[in-house]
C-alpha positions as a printed NumPy array, in Angstrom:
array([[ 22.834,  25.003,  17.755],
       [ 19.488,  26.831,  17.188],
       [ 18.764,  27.862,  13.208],
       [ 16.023,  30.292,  11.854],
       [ 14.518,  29.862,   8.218],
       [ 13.129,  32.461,   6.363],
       [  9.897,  31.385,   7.538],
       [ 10.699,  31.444,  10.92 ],
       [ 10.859,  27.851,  11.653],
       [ 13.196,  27.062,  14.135],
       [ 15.717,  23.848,  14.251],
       [ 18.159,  22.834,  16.781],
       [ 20.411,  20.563,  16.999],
       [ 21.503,  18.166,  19.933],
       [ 19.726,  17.47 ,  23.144],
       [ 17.135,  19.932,  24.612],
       [ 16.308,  19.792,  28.444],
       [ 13.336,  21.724,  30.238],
       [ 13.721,  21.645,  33.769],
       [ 11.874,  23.119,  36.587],
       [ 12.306,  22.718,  40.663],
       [  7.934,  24.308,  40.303],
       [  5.198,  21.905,  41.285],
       [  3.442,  20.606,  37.925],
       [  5.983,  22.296,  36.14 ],
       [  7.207,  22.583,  33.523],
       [  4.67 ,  22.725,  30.34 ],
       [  5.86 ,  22.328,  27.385],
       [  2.931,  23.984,  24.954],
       [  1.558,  23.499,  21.292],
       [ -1.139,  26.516,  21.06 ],
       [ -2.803,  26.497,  17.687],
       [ -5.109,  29.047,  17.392],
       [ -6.814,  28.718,  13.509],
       [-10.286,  28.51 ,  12.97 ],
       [-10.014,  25.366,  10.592],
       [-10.263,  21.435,  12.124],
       [ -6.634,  20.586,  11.576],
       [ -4.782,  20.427,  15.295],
       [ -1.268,  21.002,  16.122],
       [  1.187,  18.096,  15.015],
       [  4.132,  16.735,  16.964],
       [  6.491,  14.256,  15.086],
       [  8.983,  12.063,  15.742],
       [ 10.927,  11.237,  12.364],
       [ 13.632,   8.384,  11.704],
       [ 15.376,   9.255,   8.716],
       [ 17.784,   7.042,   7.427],
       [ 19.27 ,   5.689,   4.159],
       [ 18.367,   2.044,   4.523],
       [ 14.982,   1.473,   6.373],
       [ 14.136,  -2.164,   7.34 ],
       [ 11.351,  -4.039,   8.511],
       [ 10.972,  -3.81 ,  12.213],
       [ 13.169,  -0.71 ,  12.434],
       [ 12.461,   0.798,  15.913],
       [ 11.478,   5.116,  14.889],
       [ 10.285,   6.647,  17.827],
       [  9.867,   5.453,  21.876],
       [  8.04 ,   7.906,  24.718],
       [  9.663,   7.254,  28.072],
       [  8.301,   7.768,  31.317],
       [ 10.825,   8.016,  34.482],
       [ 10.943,   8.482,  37.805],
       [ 13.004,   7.645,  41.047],
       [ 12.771,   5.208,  43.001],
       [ 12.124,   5.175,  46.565],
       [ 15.094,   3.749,  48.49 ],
       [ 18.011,   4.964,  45.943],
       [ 16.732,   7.7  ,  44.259],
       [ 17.917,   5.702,  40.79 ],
       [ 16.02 ,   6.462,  37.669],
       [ 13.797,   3.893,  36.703],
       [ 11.499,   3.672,  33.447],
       [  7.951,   3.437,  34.694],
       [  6.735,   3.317,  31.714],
       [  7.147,   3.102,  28.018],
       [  5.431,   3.358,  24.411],
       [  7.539,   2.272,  21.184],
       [  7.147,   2.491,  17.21 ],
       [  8.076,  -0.033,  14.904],
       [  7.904,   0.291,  10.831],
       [  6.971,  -3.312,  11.252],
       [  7.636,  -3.637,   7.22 ],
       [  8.701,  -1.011,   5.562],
       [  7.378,  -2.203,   1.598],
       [  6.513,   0.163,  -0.665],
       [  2.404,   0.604,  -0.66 ],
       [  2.912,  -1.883,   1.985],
       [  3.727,  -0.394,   5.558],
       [  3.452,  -1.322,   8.323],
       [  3.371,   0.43 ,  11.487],
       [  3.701,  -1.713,  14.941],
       [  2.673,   0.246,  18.48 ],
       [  3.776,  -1.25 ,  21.87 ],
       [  2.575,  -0.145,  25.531],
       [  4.947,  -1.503,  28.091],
       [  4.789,  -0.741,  31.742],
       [  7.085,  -1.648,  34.979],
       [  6.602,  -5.085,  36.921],
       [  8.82 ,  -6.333,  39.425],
       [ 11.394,  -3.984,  38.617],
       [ 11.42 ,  -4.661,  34.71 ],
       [  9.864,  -2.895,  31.827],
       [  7.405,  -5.491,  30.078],
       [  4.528,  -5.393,  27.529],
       [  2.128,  -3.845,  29.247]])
């Protein structure tokens, strides 16, 4: 479902797929065009009613095929961790993991 504020923001809800059959497509584009130093933001927000230390809030996953079965395989992979989640006291945790051997590992 797609829902317009007042101010036209724009949420949707469920998953959202951009797909094109277009060499180096498709481009999915921030543009912001102010004349101040602030730059366009793009979050990723875990929300919950009980936050713990060493809660996993946001992963980027790169895929691909591979060559002999065409299977999807994760190539590569960054996570966040709220490694402790104490007031005046977080602490975030970033991990870079890439494929070896057929496994994701830390990178």
């Amino acid at each position: 479902m797609l829902a317009f504020d007042n101010s036209s923001n724009a949420t949707f809800a469920g998953d959202l797929t951009v797909s094109s059959a277009t060499s180096a497509k498709p481009i999915v584009k921030m543009l912001n065009t102010n004349n101040d130093a602030e730059p366009s933001y793009f979050y990723f927000e875990k929300a919950n009613d009980d936050p713990g230390n060493s809660d996993h809030i946001g992963r980027i996953m790169i895929r691909g095929q591979t060559a002999s079965t065409n299977a999807t395989h994760d190539y590569g992979r960054i996570d966040f961790q709220a490694a402790d989640t104490a007031n005046n006291g977080e602490v975030g945790r970033m991990t870079f993991m890439n494929s070896s051997a057929g496994a994701i590992a830390t990178a």
